[in-house]
Tab-separated table of C-alpha atoms and ligand atoms in Angstrom:
chain	number	residue	atom	x	y	z
A	1	UNK	CA	20.769	-35.752	16.866
A	2	UNK	CA	22.152	-32.326	16.246
A	3	UNK	CA	24.169	-30.066	18.301
A	4	UNK	CA	22.356	-26.986	16.889
A	5	UNK	CA	20.455	-24.645	19.008
A	6	UNK	CA	16.763	-25.798	19.167
A	7	UNK	CA	14.018	-23.185	19.351
A	8	UNK	CA	10.358	-24.135	19.746
A	9	UNK	CA	7.332	-22.089	18.509
A	10	UNK	CA	3.671	-22.272	18.228
A	11	UNK	CA	4.016	-21.035	14.583
A	12	UNK	CA	6.710	-20.255	12.151
A	13	UNK	CA	6.138	-18.038	9.316
A	14	UNK	CA	8.294	-18.616	6.297
A	15	UNK	CA	8.561	-15.439	4.227
A	16	UNK	CA	8.373	-11.872	5.423
A	17	UNK	CA	6.445	-10.122	2.757
A	18	UNK	CA	2.826	-8.804	3.132
A	19	UNK	CA	1.374	-12.238	3.824
A	20	UNK	CA	4.147	-13.033	6.329
A	21	UNK	CA	4.067	-9.762	8.163
A	22	UNK	CA	0.269	-9.962	8.347
A	23	UNK	CA	0.174	-13.563	9.560
A	24	UNK	CA	2.767	-12.626	12.237
A	25	UNK	CA	0.647	-9.743	13.501
A	26	UNK	CA	-2.426	-11.894	13.676
A	27	UNK	CA	-0.618	-14.910	15.261
A	28	UNK	CA	0.995	-12.759	17.872
A	29	UNK	CA	-2.216	-11.055	18.716
A	30	UNK	CA	-3.730	-14.639	18.965
A	31	UNK	CA	-1.201	-15.163	21.791
A	32	UNK	CA	1.011	-17.581	19.750
A	33	UNK	CA	4.724	-17.836	20.186
A	34	UNK	CA	5.559	-16.654	16.788
A	35	UNK	CA	8.737	-16.729	14.604
A	36	UNK	CA	9.142	-14.995	11.280
A	37	UNK	CA	11.815	-16.350	8.991
A	38	UNK	CA	13.123	-15.219	5.593
A	39	UNK	CA	16.207	-16.231	3.447
A	40	UNK	CA	16.476	-12.718	2.404
A	41	UNK	CA	15.954	-9.181	4.011
A	42	UNK	CA	12.407	-8.638	5.267
A	43	UNK	CA	9.929	-6.917	2.959
A	44	UNK	CA	9.314	-9.535	0.035
A	45	UNK	CA	8.561	-8.739	-3.503
A	46	UNK	CA	6.733	-5.292	-2.905
A	47	UNK	CA	9.879	-3.907	-1.696
A	48	UNK	CA	10.951	-3.767	-5.292
A	49	UNK	CA	7.623	-2.290	-6.553
A	50	UNK	CA	7.888	1.347	-7.503
A	51	UNK	CA	4.545	2.705	-6.511
A	52	UNK	CA	1.478	1.021	-5.110
A	53	UNK	CA	-1.795	2.798	-5.615
A	54	UNK	CA	-4.245	0.122	-4.898
A	55	UNK	CA	-3.605	-0.606	-1.243
A	56	UNK	CA	-6.524	0.894	0.649
A	57	UNK	CA	-5.679	3.826	2.943
A	58	UNK	CA	-2.545	4.696	0.917
A	59	UNK	CA	-3.527	6.279	-2.383
A	60	UNK	CA	0.048	6.317	-3.493
A	61	UNK	CA	2.979	4.738	-1.614
A	62	UNK	CA	6.441	3.232	-2.669
A	63	UNK	CA	6.530	-0.468	-2.102
A	64	UNK	CA	9.560	-0.293	0.032
A	65	UNK	CA	7.794	2.313	2.372
A	66	UNK	CA	4.752	0.182	2.680
A	67	UNK	CA	6.701	-2.852	3.693
A	68	UNK	CA	8.637	-0.823	6.221
A	69	UNK	CA	5.183	0.135	7.658
A	70	UNK	CA	4.205	-3.508	7.808
A	71	UNK	CA	7.370	-4.299	9.756
A	72	UNK	CA	6.926	-1.397	12.079
A	73	UNK	CA	3.450	-2.582	12.820
A	74	UNK	CA	4.675	-6.245	13.327
A	75	UNK	CA	7.396	-4.874	15.679
A	76	UNK	CA	4.646	-3.647	18.070
A	77	UNK	CA	3.872	-7.228	18.982
A	78	UNK	CA	6.213	-9.988	20.312
A	79	UNK	CA	7.594	-11.538	17.161
A	80	UNK	CA	10.873	-13.367	16.988
A	81	UNK	CA	12.430	-12.174	13.660
A	82	UNK	CA	15.092	-14.197	11.708
A	83	UNK	CA	16.041	-12.585	8.457
A	84	UNK	CA	18.745	-13.824	6.172
A	85	UNK	CA	18.606	-17.355	7.201
A	86	UNK	CA	20.051	-20.234	5.212
A	87	UNK	CA	17.533	-23.248	5.161
A	88	UNK	CA	19.161	-26.670	4.988
A	89	UNK	CA	16.139	-28.943	5.437
A	90	UNK	CA	12.293	-28.684	6.108
A	91	UNK	CA	10.154	-31.501	7.378
A	92	UNK	CA	6.491	-30.580	7.479
A	93	UNK	CA	4.904	-33.836	7.466
A	94	UNK	CA	5.092	-34.853	11.250
A	95	UNK	CA	2.953	-33.301	13.955
A	96	UNK	CA	6.030	-31.248	15.155
A	97	UNK	CA	7.365	-29.391	11.994
A	98	UNK	CA	11.108	-28.827	11.689
A	99	UNK	CA	13.017	-26.323	9.783
A	100	UNK	CA	16.793	-26.725	9.986
A	101	UNK	CA	19.080	-23.661	9.284
A	102	UNK	CA	22.827	-23.431	9.488
A	103	UNK	CA	22.793	-22.620	13.136
A	104	UNK	CA	19.184	-23.427	14.579
A	105	UNK	CA	16.895	-26.204	14.454
A	106	UNK	CA	13.416	-24.635	14.624
A	107	UNK	CA	10.418	-26.758	15.828
A	108	UNK	CA	6.856	-25.653	15.632
A	109	UNK	CA	3.343	-26.913	16.057
A	110	UNK	CA	2.239	-25.079	12.836
A	111	UNK	CA	3.923	-23.500	9.747
A	112	UNK	CA	2.593	-20.769	7.558
A	113	UNK	CA	4.226	-20.816	4.174
A	114	UNK	CA	4.336	-17.292	2.770
A	115	UNK	CA	7.406	-17.549	0.644
A	116	UNK	CA	5.981	-15.612	-2.329
A	117	UNK	CA	7.064	-16.057	-5.913
A	118	UNK	CA	10.020	-14.996	-8.152
A	119	UNK	CA	10.407	-13.722	-11.635
A	120	UNK	CA	9.949	-16.231	-14.507
A	121	UNK	CA	12.638	-16.594	-17.121
A	122	UNK	CA	12.136	-16.390	-20.903
A	123	UNK	CA	14.332	-19.240	-21.457
A	124	UNK	CA	15.773	-17.948	-24.629
A	125	UNK	CA	19.317	-18.089	-25.782
A	126	UNK	CA	21.423	-15.086	-24.406
A	127	UNK	CA	19.192	-14.584	-21.349
A	128	UNK	CA	21.540	-16.204	-19.020
A	129	UNK	CA	24.691	-15.062	-20.596
A	130	UNK	CA	23.783	-11.488	-20.451
A	131	UNK	CA	22.102	-11.474	-16.951
A	132	UNK	CA	23.395	-8.340	-15.045
A	133	UNK	CA	25.035	-7.349	-18.451
A	134	UNK	CA	21.798	-6.039	-19.953
A	135	UNK	CA	19.281	-8.519	-18.908
A	136	UNK	CA	17.572	-7.476	-15.656
A	137	UNK	CA	14.426	-8.544	-13.900
A	138	UNK	CA	14.353	-5.313	-11.696
A	139	UNK	CA	13.797	-1.989	-13.486
A	140	UNK	CA	13.850	-0.280	-10.018
A	141	UNK	CA	17.182	-1.712	-9.385
A	142	UNK	CA	18.877	-1.230	-12.712
A	143	UNK	CA	16.879	1.344	-14.569
A	144	UNK	CA	19.415	4.127	-13.883
A	145	UNK	CA	22.102	2.298	-15.935
A	146	UNK	CA	20.089	2.901	-19.112
A	147	UNK	CA	20.152	6.536	-19.185
A	148	UNK	CA	19.614	7.753	-22.896
A	149	UNK	CA	19.752	4.006	-23.957
A	150	UNK	CA	17.306	1.805	-25.611
A	151	UNK	CA	15.484	-1.043	-23.641
A	152	UNK	CA	12.898	-3.609	-24.243
A	153	UNK	CA	10.411	-5.012	-21.755
A	154	UNK	CA	8.832	-8.225	-22.494
A	155	UNK	CA	5.266	-8.957	-21.076
A	156	UNK	CA	1.796	-7.221	-21.036
A	157	UNK	CA	0.860	-7.426	-17.466
A	158	UNK	CA	0.961	-4.828	-14.745
A	159	UNK	CA	4.561	-5.253	-14.001
A	160	UNK	CA	5.776	-5.051	-17.526
A	161	UNK	CA	3.838	-1.880	-18.249
A	162	UNK	CA	4.653	-0.242	-14.859
A	163	UNK	CA	8.289	-0.966	-15.244
A	164	UNK	CA	8.290	0.131	-18.862
A	165	UNK	CA	6.917	3.522	-17.773
A	166	UNK	CA	9.550	3.717	-14.947
A	167	UNK	CA	12.305	2.964	-17.436
A	168	UNK	CA	11.282	6.038	-19.592
A	169	UNK	CA	12.710	8.249	-16.785
A	170	UNK	CA	16.058	7.018	-17.943
A	171	UNK	CA	15.940	5.346	-21.363
A	172	UNK	CA	15.304	7.457	-24.567
A	173	UNK	CA	13.127	4.601	-25.942
A	174	UNK	CA	11.406	1.554	-24.408
A	175	UNK	CA	9.878	-1.139	-26.470
A	176	UNK	CA	7.100	-3.160	-24.856
A	177	UNK	CA	7.051	-6.472	-26.594
A	178	UNK	CA	3.966	-8.587	-25.894
A	179	UNK	CA	2.917	-11.951	-27.409
A	180	UNK	CA	-0.903	-11.005	-27.840
A	181	UNK	CA	-2.470	-7.957	-29.554
A	182	UNK	CA	-4.080	-7.061	-26.202
A	183	UNK	CA	-2.415	-6.223	-22.914
A	184	UNK	CA	-3.343	-7.843	-19.497
A	185	UNK	CA	-2.377	-4.897	-17.438
A	186	UNK	CA	-5.056	-2.807	-15.641
A	187	UNK	CA	-6.624	-0.215	-18.138
A	188	UNK	CA	-5.433	2.782	-16.142
A	189	UNK	CA	-1.827	1.617	-16.438
A	190	UNK	CA	-2.240	0.800	-20.082
A	191	UNK	CA	-3.551	4.296	-20.801
A	192	UNK	CA	-0.474	5.788	-19.100
A	193	UNK	CA	1.818	3.757	-21.393
A	194	UNK	CA	-0.119	4.635	-24.486
A	195	UNK	CA	0.250	8.216	-23.786
A	196	UNK	CA	3.999	8.033	-23.228
A	197	UNK	CA	5.816	8.899	-26.359
A	198	UNK	CA	9.018	7.066	-25.308
A	199	UNK	CA	7.209	3.846	-25.367
A	200	UNK	CA	6.802	1.805	-28.597
A	201	UNK	CA	4.611	-1.295	-28.526
A	202	UNK	CA	5.285	-4.362	-30.612
A	203	UNK	CA	2.197	-6.680	-30.123
A	204	UNK	CA	1.740	-10.220	-31.228
A	205	UNK	CA	5.536	-10.847	-30.980
A	206	UNK	CA	7.832	-12.929	-29.009
A	207	UNK	CA	11.635	-12.682	-28.148
A	208	UNK	CA	13.796	-15.468	-29.673
A	209	UNK	CA	17.172	-14.492	-28.708
A	210	UNK	CA	19.416	-11.949	-26.978
A	211	UNK	CA	22.655	-11.081	-28.703
A	212	UNK	CA	25.699	-8.991	-27.881
A	213	UNK	CA	29.350	-9.190	-27.222
A	214	UNK	CA	30.229	-8.048	-23.733
A	215	UNK	CA	26.765	-6.523	-23.043
A	216	UNK	CA	23.343	-6.727	-24.765
A	217	UNK	CA	23.284	-5.220	-28.268
A	218	UNK	CA	20.348	-6.862	-30.013
A	219	UNK	CA	17.018	-8.549	-29.446
A	220	UNK	CA	15.680	-10.810	-31.995
A	221	UNK	CA	11.866	-11.052	-32.064
A	222	UNK	CA	9.283	-12.985	-34.188
A	223	UNK	CA	6.113	-11.429	-35.405
A	224	UNK	CA	3.524	-14.112	-34.748
A	225	UNK	CA	1.114	-12.687	-37.321
A	226	UNK	CA	3.666	-12.582	-40.165
A	227	UNK	CA	6.131	-15.205	-38.823
A	228	UNK	CA	8.795	-12.831	-39.796
A	229	UNK	CA	11.864	-12.202	-37.528
A	230	UNK	CA	12.989	-8.713	-36.737
A	231	UNK	CA	16.203	-7.461	-35.085
A	232	UNK	CA	15.903	-4.618	-32.534
A	233	UNK	CA	19.035	-2.686	-31.425
A	234	UNK	CA	18.679	-2.617	-27.691
A	235	UNK	CA	20.918	-2.066	-24.690
A	236	UNK	CA	18.823	-3.770	-22.115
A	237	UNK	CA	16.108	-6.353	-21.828
A	238	UNK	CA	13.731	-6.496	-18.908
A	239	UNK	CA	11.620	-9.827	-18.924
A	240	UNK	CA	8.383	-9.270	-16.862
A	241	UNK	CA	6.540	-12.422	-17.695
A	242	UNK	CA	5.034	-13.368	-14.424
A	243	UNK	CA	6.161	-15.429	-11.457
A	244	UNK	CA	6.796	-18.852	-10.280
A	245	UNK	CA	6.292	-19.923	-6.521
A	246	UNK	CA	9.202	-20.180	-4.151
A	247	UNK	CA	8.613	-23.757	-3.079
A	248	UNK	CA	11.976	-25.528	-3.597
A	249	UNK	CA	12.719	-26.529	0.033
A	250	UNK	CA	9.375	-28.249	0.483
A	251	UNK	CA	8.484	-29.457	-2.976
A	252	UNK	CA	6.749	-32.859	-2.749
A	253	UNK	CA	5.631	-32.558	0.889
A	254	UNK	CA	2.448	-30.569	0.029
A	255	UNK	CA	-0.090	-30.672	-2.678
A	256	UNK	CA	0.647	-28.200	-5.510
A	257	UNK	CA	-1.121	-27.267	-8.744
A	258	UNK	CA	0.646	-28.064	-12.065
A	259	UNK	CA	2.541	-24.718	-11.943
A	260	UNK	CA	3.739	-25.477	-8.509
A	261	UNK	CA	1.649	-23.124	-6.420
A	262	UNK	CA	0.369	-24.556	-3.184
A	263	UNK	CA	-3.237	-25.633	-3.037
A	264	UNK	CA	-5.223	-24.472	-0.067
A	265	UNK	CA	-8.799	-24.368	1.065
A	266	UNK	CA	-10.483	-20.958	2.059
A	267	UNK	CA	-8.930	-21.357	5.626
A	268	UNK	CA	-5.515	-21.407	3.903
A	269	UNK	CA	-5.128	-25.061	5.000
A	270	UNK	CA	-2.757	-27.022	2.760
A	271	UNK	CA	-2.834	-30.807	2.380
A	272	UNK	CA	-0.690	-31.257	5.346
A	273	UNK	CA	-2.350	-30.767	8.868
A	274	UNK	CA	-0.931	-27.760	10.635
A	275	UNK	CA	0.579	-26.300	7.521
A	276	UNK	CA	-0.899	-23.200	5.898
A	277	UNK	CA	-0.032	-21.183	2.863
A	278	UNK	CA	-0.585	-17.547	2.275
A	279	UNK	CA	-0.096	-14.889	-0.573
A	280	UNK	CA	1.650	-15.391	-3.953
A	281	UNK	CA	3.000	-18.853	-3.104
A	282	UNK	CA	-0.538	-20.191	-3.171
A	283	UNK	CA	-3.023	-21.094	-5.932
A	284	UNK	CA	-4.989	-17.943	-5.998
A	285	UNK	CA	-6.733	-15.766	-8.652
A	286	UNK	CA	-5.352	-12.573	-7.511
A	287	UNK	CA	-1.669	-11.717	-6.366
A	288	UNK	CA	-1.650	-8.371	-4.709
A	289	UNK	CA	-0.426	-6.868	-1.415
A	290	UNK	CA	-4.006	-6.584	-0.109
A	291	UNK	CA	-4.877	-10.225	-0.991
A	292	UNK	CA	-1.582	-11.565	0.459
A	293	UNK	CA	-2.075	-9.746	3.712
A	294	UNK	CA	-5.683	-11.012	3.853
A	295	UNK	CA	-4.438	-14.666	3.269
A	296	UNK	CA	-1.843	-14.098	6.117
A	297	UNK	CA	-4.621	-13.115	8.496
A	298	UNK	CA	-6.787	-16.024	7.697
A	299	UNK	CA	-3.804	-18.509	7.870
A	300	UNK	CA	-2.737	-17.208	11.244
A	301	UNK	CA	-6.440	-17.309	12.638
A	302	UNK	CA	-6.559	-21.100	11.238
A	303	UNK	CA	-3.246	-21.702	13.052
A	304	UNK	CA	-4.640	-20.380	16.389
A	305	UNK	CA	-7.774	-22.468	16.057
A	306	UNK	CA	-5.726	-25.642	15.167
A	307	UNK	CA	-3.438	-25.189	18.206
A	308	UNK	CA	-6.413	-24.944	20.471
A	309	UNK	CA	-7.477	-28.488	19.373
A	310	UNK	CA	-3.937	-29.877	20.064
A	311	UNK	CA	-3.197	-31.845	23.305
A	312	UNK	CA	-0.094	-30.324	25.042
A	313	UNK	CA	2.866	-31.548	23.029
A	314	UNK	CA	6.039	-32.969	24.583
A	315	UNK	CA	9.028	-31.774	22.652
B	401	NAP	P1	1.088	-11.424	-15.130
B	401	NAP	O1	-0.059	-10.652	-14.743
B	401	NAP	O2	1.021	-12.882	-15.047
B	401	NAP	O3	1.608	-11.031	-16.472
B	401	NAP	C1	2.636	-11.733	-17.253
B	401	NAP	C2	2.719	-11.294	-18.629
B	401	NAP	O4	3.684	-12.005	-19.305
B	401	NAP	C3	1.345	-11.554	-19.548
B	401	NAP	O5	1.054	-10.309	-20.180
B	401	NAP	C4	1.775	-12.803	-20.278
B	401	NAP	O6	1.121	-12.829	-21.466
B	401	NAP	C5	3.230	-12.650	-20.473
B	401	NAP	N1	3.880	-13.849	-20.634
B	401	NAP	C6	3.854	-14.946	-19.775
B	401	NAP	N2	4.710	-15.921	-20.305
B	401	NAP	C7	5.308	-15.427	-21.326
B	401	NAP	C8	6.303	-15.987	-22.160
B	401	NAP	N3	6.908	-17.113	-22.011
B	401	NAP	N4	6.775	-15.221	-23.181
B	401	NAP	C9	6.229	-13.930	-23.431
B	401	NAP	N5	5.297	-13.403	-22.684
B	401	NAP	C10	4.732	-14.125	-21.547
B	401	NAP	O7	2.351	-11.032	-14.191
B	401	NAP	P2	2.912	-9.614	-13.502
B	401	NAP	O8	2.646	-8.452	-14.595
B	401	NAP	O9	4.170	-9.793	-13.058
B	401	NAP	O10	1.842	-9.463	-12.376
B	401	NAP	C11	1.804	-10.611	-11.349
B	401	NAP	C12	0.746	-10.115	-10.346
B	401	NAP	O11	1.216	-9.011	-9.628
B	401	NAP	C13	-0.650	-9.785	-10.985
B	401	NAP	O12	-1.603	-10.150	-10.255
B	401	NAP	C14	-0.533	-8.207	-11.116
B	401	NAP	O13	-1.734	-7.653	-11.267
B	401	NAP	C15	0.214	-7.933	-9.884
B	401	NAP	N6	0.867	-6.645	-9.895
B	401	NAP	C16	0.263	-5.553	-9.522
B	401	NAP	C17	0.799	-4.279	-9.514
B	401	NAP	C18	-0.029	-3.100	-9.090
B	401	NAP	O14	-1.099	-3.255	-8.925
B	401	NAP	N7	0.604	-1.888	-9.080
B	401	NAP	C19	2.143	-4.228	-10.117
B	401	NAP	C20	2.732	-5.347	-10.453
B	401	NAP	C21	2.206	-6.478	-10.431
B	401	NAP	P3	-0.449	-13.205	-21.616
B	401	NAP	O15	-1.155	-11.759	-21.291
B	401	NAP	O16	-0.696	-13.403	-23.023
B	401	NAP	O17	-0.881	-14.314	-20.714
């Protein structure tokens, strides 16, 4: 028994990024009593993206602005919004799912997990010590601190290359250090970086250690072809080596792949009845705003159909 306020919904959507907003719109339009929860402010990862130029209908838009539009759109429907919640416990395995926060016990017939993913760490000495003192996972947030300084971006994907280009607005030099001799980023983004004379590529190399006194001063890297170490004088290190799924609160209750991403079928159905996953948190070949939004729509539609099959539930 708990003295907490109890709220009951048809669907609870965990995570208010592109997948969550889209799921909320589709669920509310499907006449489900819908709650949208997030442990942070609404908007998800794209709120930190600089510019998005591959979301159809918006040739070029800031990530933050696109997410504002998603929220404005969701606000047209009757959606119960709970930002900045602190989750204590989640139980997804019973017919009625429960999510307990500091103040509320949420109960729901279905749950859509759209909790996204977060930046992976390099796991090298100095990374934790210098976090926020020269190590940053968000060029948009911290780039302006590096005016006329030297920075290093680690990784060869879209995030790394785009953020490196962004950093050239402030920094006098940006190294891109990538472990292979070929980048993973889209060709169009690669070309922009190649033609930016503030960017120097160091390929087939990995970071070994971040050093400094109060703030970052050096990055030690290893050339994978010669096996030689090299010392780079840098003021900032920006790791962009991909993401891991935000699944801590329900780890073990749902089938996940070896990297922790949630496994679903094409209906976004997870291994647990009445529980769906959408967007970056799930095992999917492409993690984009468009694919997350599409997942959210499919998941909400599945939740609507599932609820139609349920006999009236006594709570
Ligand atoms: P990503 O595509 O997974 O790229 C991660 C990069 O980090 C890869 O180049 C990888 O090397 C490297 N890497 C991984 N582990 C490493 C380690 N331990 N040490 C050194 N390097 C390591 O991740 P992302 O760039 O963050 O992008 C994630 C998703 O978001 C992608 O689907 C991407 O297309 C999308 N995205 C899209 C946009 C856009 O369209 N505007 C912007 C940002 C992100 P390898 O290449 O050798 O594997």
